[in-house]
mmCIF file of C-alpha atoms and ligand atoms in Angstrom:
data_model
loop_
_atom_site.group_PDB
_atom_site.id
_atom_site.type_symbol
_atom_site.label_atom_id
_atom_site.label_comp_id
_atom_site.label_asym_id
_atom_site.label_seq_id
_atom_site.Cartn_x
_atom_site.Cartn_y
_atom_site.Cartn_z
ATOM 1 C CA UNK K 275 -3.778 19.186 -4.070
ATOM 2 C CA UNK K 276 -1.590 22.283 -5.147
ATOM 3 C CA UNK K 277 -3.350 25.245 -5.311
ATOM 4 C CA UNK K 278 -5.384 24.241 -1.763
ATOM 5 C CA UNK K 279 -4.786 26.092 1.158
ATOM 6 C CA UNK K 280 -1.632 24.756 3.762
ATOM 7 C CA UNK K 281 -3.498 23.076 6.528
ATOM 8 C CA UNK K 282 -1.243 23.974 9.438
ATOM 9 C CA UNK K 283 -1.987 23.580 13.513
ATOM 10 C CA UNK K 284 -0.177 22.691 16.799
ATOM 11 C CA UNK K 285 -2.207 19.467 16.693
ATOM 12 C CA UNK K 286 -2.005 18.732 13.043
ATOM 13 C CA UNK K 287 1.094 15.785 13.304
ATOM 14 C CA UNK K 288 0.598 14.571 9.456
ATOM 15 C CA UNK K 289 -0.604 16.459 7.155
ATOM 16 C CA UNK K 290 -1.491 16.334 3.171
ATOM 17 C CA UNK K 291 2.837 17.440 2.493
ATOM 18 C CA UNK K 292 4.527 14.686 2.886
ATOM 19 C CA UNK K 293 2.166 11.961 0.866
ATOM 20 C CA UNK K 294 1.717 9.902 4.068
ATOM 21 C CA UNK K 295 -0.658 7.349 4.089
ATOM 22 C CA UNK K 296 -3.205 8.984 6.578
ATOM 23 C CA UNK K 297 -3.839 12.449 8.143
ATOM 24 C CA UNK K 298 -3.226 12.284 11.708
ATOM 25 C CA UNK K 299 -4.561 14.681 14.398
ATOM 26 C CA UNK K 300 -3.430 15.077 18.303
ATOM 27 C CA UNK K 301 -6.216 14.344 20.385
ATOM 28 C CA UNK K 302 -4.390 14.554 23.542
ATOM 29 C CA UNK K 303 -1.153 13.822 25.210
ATOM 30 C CA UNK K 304 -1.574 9.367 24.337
ATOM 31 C CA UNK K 305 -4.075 9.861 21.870
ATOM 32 C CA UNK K 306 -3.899 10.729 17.709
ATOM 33 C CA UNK K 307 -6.605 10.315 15.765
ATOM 34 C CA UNK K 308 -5.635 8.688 11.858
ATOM 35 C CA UNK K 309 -8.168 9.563 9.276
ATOM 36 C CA UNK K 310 -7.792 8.000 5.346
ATOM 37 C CA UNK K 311 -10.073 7.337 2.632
ATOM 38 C CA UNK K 312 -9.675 5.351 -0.920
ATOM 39 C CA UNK K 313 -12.181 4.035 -3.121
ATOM 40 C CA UNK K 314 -11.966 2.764 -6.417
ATOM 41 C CA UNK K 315 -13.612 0.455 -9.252
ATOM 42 C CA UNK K 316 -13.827 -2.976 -9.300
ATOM 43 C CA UNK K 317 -10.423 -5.353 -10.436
ATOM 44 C CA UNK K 318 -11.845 -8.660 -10.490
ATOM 45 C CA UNK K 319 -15.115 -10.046 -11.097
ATOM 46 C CA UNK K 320 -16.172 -11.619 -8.078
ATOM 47 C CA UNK K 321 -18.595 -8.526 -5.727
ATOM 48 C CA UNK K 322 -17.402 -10.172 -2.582
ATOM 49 C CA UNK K 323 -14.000 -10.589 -3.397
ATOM 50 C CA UNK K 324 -14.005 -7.124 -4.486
ATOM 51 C CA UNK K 325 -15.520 -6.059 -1.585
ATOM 52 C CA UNK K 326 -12.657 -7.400 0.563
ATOM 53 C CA UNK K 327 -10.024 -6.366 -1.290
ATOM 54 C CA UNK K 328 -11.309 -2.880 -1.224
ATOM 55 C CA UNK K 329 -11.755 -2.504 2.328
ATOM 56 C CA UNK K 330 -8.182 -4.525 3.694
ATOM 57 C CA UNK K 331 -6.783 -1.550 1.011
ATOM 58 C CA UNK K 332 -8.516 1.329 2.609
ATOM 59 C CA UNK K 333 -7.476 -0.535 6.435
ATOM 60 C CA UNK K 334 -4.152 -0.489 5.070
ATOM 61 C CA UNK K 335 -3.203 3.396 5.419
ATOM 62 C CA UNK K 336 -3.942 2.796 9.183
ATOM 63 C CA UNK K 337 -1.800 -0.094 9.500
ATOM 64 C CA UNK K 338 0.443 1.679 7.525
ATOM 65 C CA UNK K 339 0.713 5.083 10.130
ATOM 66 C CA UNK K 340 0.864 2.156 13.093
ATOM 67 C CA UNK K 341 -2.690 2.673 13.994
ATOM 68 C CA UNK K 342 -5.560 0.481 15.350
ATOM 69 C CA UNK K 343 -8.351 1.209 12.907
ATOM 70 C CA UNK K 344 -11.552 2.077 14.905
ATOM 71 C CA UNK K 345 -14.616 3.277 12.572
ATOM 72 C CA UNK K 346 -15.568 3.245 8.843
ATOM 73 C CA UNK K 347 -17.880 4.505 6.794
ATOM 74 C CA UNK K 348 -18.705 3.092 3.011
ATOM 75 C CA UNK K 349 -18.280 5.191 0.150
ATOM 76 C CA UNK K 350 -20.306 3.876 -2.916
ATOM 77 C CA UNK K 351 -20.867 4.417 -6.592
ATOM 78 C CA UNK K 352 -23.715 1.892 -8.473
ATOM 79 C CA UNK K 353 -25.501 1.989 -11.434
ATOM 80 C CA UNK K 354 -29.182 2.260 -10.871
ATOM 81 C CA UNK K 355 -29.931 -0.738 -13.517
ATOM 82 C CA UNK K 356 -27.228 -3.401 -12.050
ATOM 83 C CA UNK K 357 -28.407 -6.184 -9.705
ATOM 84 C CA UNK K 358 -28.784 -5.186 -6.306
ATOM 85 C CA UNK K 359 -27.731 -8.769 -4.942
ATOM 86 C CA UNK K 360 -24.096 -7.768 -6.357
ATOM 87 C CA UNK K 361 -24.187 -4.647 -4.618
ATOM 88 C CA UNK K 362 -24.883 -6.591 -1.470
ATOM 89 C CA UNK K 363 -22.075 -8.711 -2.085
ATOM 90 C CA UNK K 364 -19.437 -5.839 -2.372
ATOM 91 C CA UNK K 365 -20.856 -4.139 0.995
ATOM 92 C CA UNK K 366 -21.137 -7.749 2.892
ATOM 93 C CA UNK K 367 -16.939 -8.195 1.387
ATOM 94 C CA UNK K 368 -16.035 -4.900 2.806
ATOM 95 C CA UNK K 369 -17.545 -6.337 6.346
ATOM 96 C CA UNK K 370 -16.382 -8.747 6.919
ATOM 97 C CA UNK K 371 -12.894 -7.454 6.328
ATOM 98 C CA UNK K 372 -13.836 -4.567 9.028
ATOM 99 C CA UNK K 373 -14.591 -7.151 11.395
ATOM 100 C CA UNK K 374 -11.605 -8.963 11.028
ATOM 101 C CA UNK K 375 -10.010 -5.717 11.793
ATOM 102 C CA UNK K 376 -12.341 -5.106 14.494
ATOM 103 C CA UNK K 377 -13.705 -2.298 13.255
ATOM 104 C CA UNK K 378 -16.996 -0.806 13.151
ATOM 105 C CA UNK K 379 -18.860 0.017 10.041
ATOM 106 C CA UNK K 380 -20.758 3.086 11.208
ATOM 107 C CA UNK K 381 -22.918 3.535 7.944
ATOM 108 C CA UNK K 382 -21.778 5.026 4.653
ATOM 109 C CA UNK K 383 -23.325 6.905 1.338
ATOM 110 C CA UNK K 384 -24.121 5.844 -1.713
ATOM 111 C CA UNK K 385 -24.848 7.345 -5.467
ATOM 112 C CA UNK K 386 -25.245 6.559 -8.718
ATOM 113 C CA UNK K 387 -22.945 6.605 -11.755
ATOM 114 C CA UNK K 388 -22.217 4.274 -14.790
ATOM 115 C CA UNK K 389 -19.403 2.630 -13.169
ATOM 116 C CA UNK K 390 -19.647 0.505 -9.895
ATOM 117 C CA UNK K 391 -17.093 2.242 -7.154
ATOM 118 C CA UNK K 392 -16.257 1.229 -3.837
ATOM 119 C CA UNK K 393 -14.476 2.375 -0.652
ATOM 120 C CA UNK K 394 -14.732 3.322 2.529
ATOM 121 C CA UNK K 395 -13.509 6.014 4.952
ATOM 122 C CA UNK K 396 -11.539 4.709 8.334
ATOM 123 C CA UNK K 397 -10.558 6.623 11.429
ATOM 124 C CA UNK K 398 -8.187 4.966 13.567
ATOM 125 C CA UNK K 399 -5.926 5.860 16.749
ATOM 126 C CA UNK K 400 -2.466 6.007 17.776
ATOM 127 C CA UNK K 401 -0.142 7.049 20.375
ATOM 128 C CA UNK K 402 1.172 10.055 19.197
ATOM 129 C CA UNK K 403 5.020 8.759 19.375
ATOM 130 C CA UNK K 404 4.627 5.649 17.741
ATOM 131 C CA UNK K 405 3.086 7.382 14.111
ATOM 132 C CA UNK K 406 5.167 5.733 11.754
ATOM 133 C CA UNK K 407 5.537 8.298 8.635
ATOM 134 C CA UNK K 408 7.448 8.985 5.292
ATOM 135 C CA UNK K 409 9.951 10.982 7.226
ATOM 136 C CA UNK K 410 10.498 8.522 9.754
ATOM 137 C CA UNK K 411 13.390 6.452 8.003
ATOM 138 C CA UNK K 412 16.855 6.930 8.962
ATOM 139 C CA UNK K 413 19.935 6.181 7.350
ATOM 140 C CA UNK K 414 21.403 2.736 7.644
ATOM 141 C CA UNK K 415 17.689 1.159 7.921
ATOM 142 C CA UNK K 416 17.090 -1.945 6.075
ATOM 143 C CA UNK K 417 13.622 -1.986 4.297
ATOM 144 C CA UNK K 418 11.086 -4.833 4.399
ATOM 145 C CA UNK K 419 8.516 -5.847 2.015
ATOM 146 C CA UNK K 420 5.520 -7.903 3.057
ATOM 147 C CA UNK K 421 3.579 -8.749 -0.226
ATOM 148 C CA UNK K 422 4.937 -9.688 -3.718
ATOM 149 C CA UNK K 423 4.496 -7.486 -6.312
ATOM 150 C CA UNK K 424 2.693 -8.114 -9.447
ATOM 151 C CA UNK K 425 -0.709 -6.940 -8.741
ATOM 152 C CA UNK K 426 -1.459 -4.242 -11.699
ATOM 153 C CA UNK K 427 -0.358 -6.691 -13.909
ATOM 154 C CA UNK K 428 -1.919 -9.639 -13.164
ATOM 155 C CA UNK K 429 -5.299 -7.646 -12.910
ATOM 156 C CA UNK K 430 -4.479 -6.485 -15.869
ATOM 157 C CA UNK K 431 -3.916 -9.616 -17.382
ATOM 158 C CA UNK K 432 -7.292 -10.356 -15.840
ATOM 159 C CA UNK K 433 -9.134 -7.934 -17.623
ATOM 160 C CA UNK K 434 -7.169 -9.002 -20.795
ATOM 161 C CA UNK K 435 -8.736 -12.135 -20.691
ATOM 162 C CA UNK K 436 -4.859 -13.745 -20.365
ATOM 163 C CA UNK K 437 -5.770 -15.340 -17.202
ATOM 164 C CA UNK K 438 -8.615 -16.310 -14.971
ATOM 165 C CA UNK K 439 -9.267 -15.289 -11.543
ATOM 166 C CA UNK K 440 -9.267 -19.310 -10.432
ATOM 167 C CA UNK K 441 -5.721 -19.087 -11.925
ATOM 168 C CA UNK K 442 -4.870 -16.157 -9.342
ATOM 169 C CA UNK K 443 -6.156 -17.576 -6.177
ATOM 170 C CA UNK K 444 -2.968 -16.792 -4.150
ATOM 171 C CA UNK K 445 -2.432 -13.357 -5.446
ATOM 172 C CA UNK K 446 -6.323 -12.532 -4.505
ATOM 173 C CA UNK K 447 -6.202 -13.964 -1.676
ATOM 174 C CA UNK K 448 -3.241 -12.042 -0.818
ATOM 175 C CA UNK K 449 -4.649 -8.476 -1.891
ATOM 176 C CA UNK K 450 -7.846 -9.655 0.704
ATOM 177 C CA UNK K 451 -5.116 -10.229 3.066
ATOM 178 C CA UNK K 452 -4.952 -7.527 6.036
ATOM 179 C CA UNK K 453 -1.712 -5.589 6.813
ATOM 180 C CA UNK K 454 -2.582 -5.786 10.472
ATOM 181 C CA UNK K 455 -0.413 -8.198 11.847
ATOM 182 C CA UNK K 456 2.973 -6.869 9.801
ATOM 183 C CA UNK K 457 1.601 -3.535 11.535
ATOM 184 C CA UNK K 458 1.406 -4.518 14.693
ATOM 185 C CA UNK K 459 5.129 -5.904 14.862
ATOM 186 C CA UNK K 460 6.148 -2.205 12.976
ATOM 187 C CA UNK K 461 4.623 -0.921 16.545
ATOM 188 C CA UNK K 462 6.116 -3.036 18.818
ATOM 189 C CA UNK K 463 9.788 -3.112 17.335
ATOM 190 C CA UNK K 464 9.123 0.757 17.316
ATOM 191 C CA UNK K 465 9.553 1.302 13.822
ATOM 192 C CA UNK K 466 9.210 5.127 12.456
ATOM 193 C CA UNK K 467 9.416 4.704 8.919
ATOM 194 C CA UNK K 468 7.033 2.808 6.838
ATOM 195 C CA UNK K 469 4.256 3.379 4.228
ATOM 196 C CA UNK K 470 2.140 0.875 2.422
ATOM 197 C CA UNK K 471 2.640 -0.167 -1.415
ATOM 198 C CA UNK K 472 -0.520 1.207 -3.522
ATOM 199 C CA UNK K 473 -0.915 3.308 -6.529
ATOM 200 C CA UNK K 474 2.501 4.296 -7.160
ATOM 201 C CA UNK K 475 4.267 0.901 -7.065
ATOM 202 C CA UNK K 476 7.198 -0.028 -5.091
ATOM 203 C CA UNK K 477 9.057 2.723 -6.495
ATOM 204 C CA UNK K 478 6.950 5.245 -6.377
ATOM 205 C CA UNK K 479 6.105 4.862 -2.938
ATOM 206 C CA UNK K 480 10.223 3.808 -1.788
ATOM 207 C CA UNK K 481 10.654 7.658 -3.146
ATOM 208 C CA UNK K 482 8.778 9.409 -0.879
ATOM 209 C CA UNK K 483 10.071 7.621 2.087
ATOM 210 C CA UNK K 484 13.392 8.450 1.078
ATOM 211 C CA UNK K 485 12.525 12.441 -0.283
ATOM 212 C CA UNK K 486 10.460 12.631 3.435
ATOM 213 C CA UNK K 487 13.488 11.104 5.028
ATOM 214 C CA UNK K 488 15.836 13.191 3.502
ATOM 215 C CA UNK K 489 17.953 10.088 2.296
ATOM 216 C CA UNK K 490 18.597 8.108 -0.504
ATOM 217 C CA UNK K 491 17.054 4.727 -0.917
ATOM 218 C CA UNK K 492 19.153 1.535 -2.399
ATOM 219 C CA UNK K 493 16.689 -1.098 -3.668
ATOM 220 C CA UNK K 494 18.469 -4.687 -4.128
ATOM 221 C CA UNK K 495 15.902 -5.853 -7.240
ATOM 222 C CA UNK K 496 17.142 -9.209 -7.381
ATOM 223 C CA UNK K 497 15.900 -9.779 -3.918
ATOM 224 C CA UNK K 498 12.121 -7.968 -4.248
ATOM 225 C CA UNK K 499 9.377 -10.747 -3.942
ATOM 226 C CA UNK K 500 7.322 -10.823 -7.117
ATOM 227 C CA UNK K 501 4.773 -12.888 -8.330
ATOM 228 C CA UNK K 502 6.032 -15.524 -10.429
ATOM 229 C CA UNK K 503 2.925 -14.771 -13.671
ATOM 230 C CA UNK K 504 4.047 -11.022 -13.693
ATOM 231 C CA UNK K 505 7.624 -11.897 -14.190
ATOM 232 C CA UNK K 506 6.379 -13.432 -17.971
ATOM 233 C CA UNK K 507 3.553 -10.657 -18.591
ATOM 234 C CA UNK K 508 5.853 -7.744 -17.699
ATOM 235 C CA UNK K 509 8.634 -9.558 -20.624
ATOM 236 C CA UNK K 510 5.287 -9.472 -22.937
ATOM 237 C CA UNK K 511 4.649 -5.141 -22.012
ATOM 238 C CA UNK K 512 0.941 -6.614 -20.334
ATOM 239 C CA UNK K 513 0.641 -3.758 -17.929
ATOM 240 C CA UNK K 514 -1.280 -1.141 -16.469
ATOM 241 C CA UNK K 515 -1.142 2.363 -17.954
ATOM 242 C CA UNK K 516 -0.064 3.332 -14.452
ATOM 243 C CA UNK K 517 2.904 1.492 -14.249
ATOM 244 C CA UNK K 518 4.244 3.746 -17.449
ATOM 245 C CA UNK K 519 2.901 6.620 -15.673
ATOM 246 C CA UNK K 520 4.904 5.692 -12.682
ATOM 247 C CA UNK K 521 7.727 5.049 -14.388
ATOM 248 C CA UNK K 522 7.559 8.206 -16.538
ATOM 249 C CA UNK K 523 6.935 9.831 -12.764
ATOM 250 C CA UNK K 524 10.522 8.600 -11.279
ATOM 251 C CA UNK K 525 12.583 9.704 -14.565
ATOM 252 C CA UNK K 526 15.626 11.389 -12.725
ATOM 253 C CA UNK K 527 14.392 10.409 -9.471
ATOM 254 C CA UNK K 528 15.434 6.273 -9.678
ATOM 255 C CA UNK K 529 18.358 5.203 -11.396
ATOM 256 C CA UNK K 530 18.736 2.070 -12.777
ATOM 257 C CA UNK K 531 21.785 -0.143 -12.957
ATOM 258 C CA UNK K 532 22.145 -1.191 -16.691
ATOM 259 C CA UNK K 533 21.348 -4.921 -15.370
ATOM 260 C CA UNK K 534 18.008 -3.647 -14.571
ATOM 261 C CA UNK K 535 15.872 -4.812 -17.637
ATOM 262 C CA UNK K 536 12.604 -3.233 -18.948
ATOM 263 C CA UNK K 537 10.186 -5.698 -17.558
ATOM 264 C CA UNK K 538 11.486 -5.582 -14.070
ATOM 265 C CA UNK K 539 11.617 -1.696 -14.022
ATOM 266 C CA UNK K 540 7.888 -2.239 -15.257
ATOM 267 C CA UNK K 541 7.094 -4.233 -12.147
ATOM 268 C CA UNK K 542 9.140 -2.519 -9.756
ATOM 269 C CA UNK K 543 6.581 0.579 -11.021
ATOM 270 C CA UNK K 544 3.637 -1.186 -11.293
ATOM 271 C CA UNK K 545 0.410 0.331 -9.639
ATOM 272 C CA UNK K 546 -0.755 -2.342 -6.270
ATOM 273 C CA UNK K 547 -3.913 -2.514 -4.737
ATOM 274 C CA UNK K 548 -4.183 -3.247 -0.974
ATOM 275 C CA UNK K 549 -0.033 -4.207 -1.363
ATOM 276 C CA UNK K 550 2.059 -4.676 1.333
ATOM 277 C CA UNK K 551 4.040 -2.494 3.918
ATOM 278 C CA UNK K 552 7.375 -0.991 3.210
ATOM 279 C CA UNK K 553 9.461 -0.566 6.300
ATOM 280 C CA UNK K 554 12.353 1.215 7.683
ATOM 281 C CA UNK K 555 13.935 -1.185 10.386
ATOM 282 C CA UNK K 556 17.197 0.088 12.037
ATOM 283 C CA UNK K 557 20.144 -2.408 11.545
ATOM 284 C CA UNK K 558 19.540 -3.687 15.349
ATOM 285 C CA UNK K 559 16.595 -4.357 15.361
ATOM 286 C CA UNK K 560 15.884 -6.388 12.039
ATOM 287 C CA UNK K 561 16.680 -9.561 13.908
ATOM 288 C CA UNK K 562 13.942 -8.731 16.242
ATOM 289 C CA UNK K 563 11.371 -7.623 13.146
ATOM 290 C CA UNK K 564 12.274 -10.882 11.426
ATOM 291 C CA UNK K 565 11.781 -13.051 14.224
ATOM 292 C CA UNK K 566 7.886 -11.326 15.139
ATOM 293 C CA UNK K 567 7.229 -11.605 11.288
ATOM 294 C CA UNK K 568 7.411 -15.269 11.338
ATOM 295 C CA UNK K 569 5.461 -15.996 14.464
ATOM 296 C CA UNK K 570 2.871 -14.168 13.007
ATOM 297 C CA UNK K 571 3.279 -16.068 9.997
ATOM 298 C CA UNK K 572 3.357 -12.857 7.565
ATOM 299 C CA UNK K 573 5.767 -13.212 4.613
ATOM 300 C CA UNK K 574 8.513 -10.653 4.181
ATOM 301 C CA UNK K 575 11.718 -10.110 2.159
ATOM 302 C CA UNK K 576 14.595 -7.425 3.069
ATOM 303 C CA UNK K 577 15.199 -5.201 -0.503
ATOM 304 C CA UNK K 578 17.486 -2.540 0.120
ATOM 305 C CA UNK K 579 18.661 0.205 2.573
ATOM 306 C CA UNK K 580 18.081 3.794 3.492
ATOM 307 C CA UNK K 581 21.891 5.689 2.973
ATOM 308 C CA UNK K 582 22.694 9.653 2.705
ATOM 309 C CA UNK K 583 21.943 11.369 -0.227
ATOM 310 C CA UNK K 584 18.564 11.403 -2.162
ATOM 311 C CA UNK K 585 16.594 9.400 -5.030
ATOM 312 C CA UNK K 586 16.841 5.830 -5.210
ATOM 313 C CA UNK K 587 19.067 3.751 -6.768
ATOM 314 C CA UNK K 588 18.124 -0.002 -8.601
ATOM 315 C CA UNK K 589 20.923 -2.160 -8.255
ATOM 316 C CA UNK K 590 20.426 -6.156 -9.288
ATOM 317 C CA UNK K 591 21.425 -7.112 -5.263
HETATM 318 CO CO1 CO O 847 -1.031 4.208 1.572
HETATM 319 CO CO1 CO O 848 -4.516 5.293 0.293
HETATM 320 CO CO1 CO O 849 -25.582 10.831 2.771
#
């Protein structure tokens, strides 16, 4: 995005500088509007599956700003001699995740090209004061993790032929999984801070909630939920390009405590798709967070904690 213009208005409450999830726009006094896009190609063979996956990931950056998402439109890529039936599949994937959401599909636009692609746009609302943002964090806030980590290289793995999707049913299942309900106790416990875990892995996405914040971020590795088939493929260097990328990215941004190995700076770096929110929960209320987690039955693990200073710093606990 450098070398774009600098969007600025009186109404414009998030815009493209500080990486947030979503744009948000004042509509009036109670009401922002949260606008996002992300479409990609397909990580696992099954068009439905895919389809879901897809569309709880593009959801996500609403949940992630503490928004209700509203509309969507598809955004499509498929190559004109593949079988329509499988397009079908992706689009029917994508919603039903939209109704789960309860949100309305209000058409979309497809092309052609080689490789299958698939996305969609959402627009959302919020009340203005409850946007939760990169800058949002403050320090002494404990962060919380609601999905495992692992994704990139199990889908990896995947496409390696090292394992099978029937193999992965919990980890796909939990990629299809909406961030809605984590969301919805982020708005009620009055979070600020938050983002959700996508293409720049845990740490990528940990640094610019701290750089937005203006604060440092400690991240407790022992205690980061990951899933238990990464653990052995990240010890065997089975991972996406991204996660080198990513970690290439943080050099001189995270610091690693020499009991950090390779693998697990490889998975604490590793690229997620539709992953799970990251928040900043003031030392008060984390009781309260904790206790609306687990009535809405949403898994979570506490990682770390926002302090003064900048970067982020990998200790084992
Ligand atoms: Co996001
Ligand atoms: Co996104
Ligand atoms: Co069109």
């Amino acid at each position: 995005m450098s070398g774009l213009p600098r969007f600025s208005h009186p109404r414009l409450l998030v815009g493209s500088d500080t990486h947030d999830d979503a744009g948000v726009y004042q509509l009036t006094d109670d009401m922002a509007l949260i606008q996002t896009v992300d479409f990609f190609t397909p990580m696992v063979d099954d068009p439905y599956l895919f389809g879901c996956i897809a569309a709880a990931n593009a959801l996500s950056d609403v949940y992630a700003m503490g928004g209700t998402p509203l509309t969507a439109l598809n955004l499509a890529a498929f190559p004109a001699c593949a079988d329509k039936g499988l397009f079908g599949r992706i689009l029917q994937g994508g919603a039903a995740k939209l109704t789960e959401a309860g949100a309305l599909l209000l058409g979309g636009h497809t092309i052609e090209d080689a490789e299958p692609k698939y996305g969609l746009a959402v627009t959302g609302l919020a009340h203005p004061d409850q946007i939760i943002t990169n800058s949002g964090a403050c320090e002494g806030d404990l962060l919380f993790l609601t999905k495992p980590l692992g994704v990139g290289i199990l889908t990896t793995a995947i496409k390696a032929g090292l394992l099978t999707e029937e193999q992965l049913q919990p980890v796909l299942h939990s990629m299809a999984a909406l961030n809605h309900s984590a969301s919805a106790v982020m708005v009620e416990c009055g979070i600020k801070g938050g983002t959700d875990i996508t293409g720049f892995g845990l740490l990528g996405h940990l640094h610019e909630l701290a750089e937005g914040s203006g604060l440092r971020a400690e991240l407790w590795a022992e205690l980061v939920p990951i899933w238990p088939q990464a653990v052995e493929l990240a010890i065997q260097d089975v991972a996406p390009g991204g996660a080198y990328r990513n970690l290439k990215y943080l050099r001189g941004k995270a610091r690693f405590a020499p009991q950090i190995a390779e693998h697990q700076r490889l998975i604490l770096a590793d690229p997620q798709t539709s992953g799970g929110l990251l928040m900043a929960v003031p030392k008060e209320r984390a009781g309260m967070v904790e206790g609306k987690l687990e009535t809405a039955g949403v898994d979570y693990a506490i990682i770390g904690k926002m302090r003064a200073g900048s970067g982020i710093d990998v200790l084992p606990s």
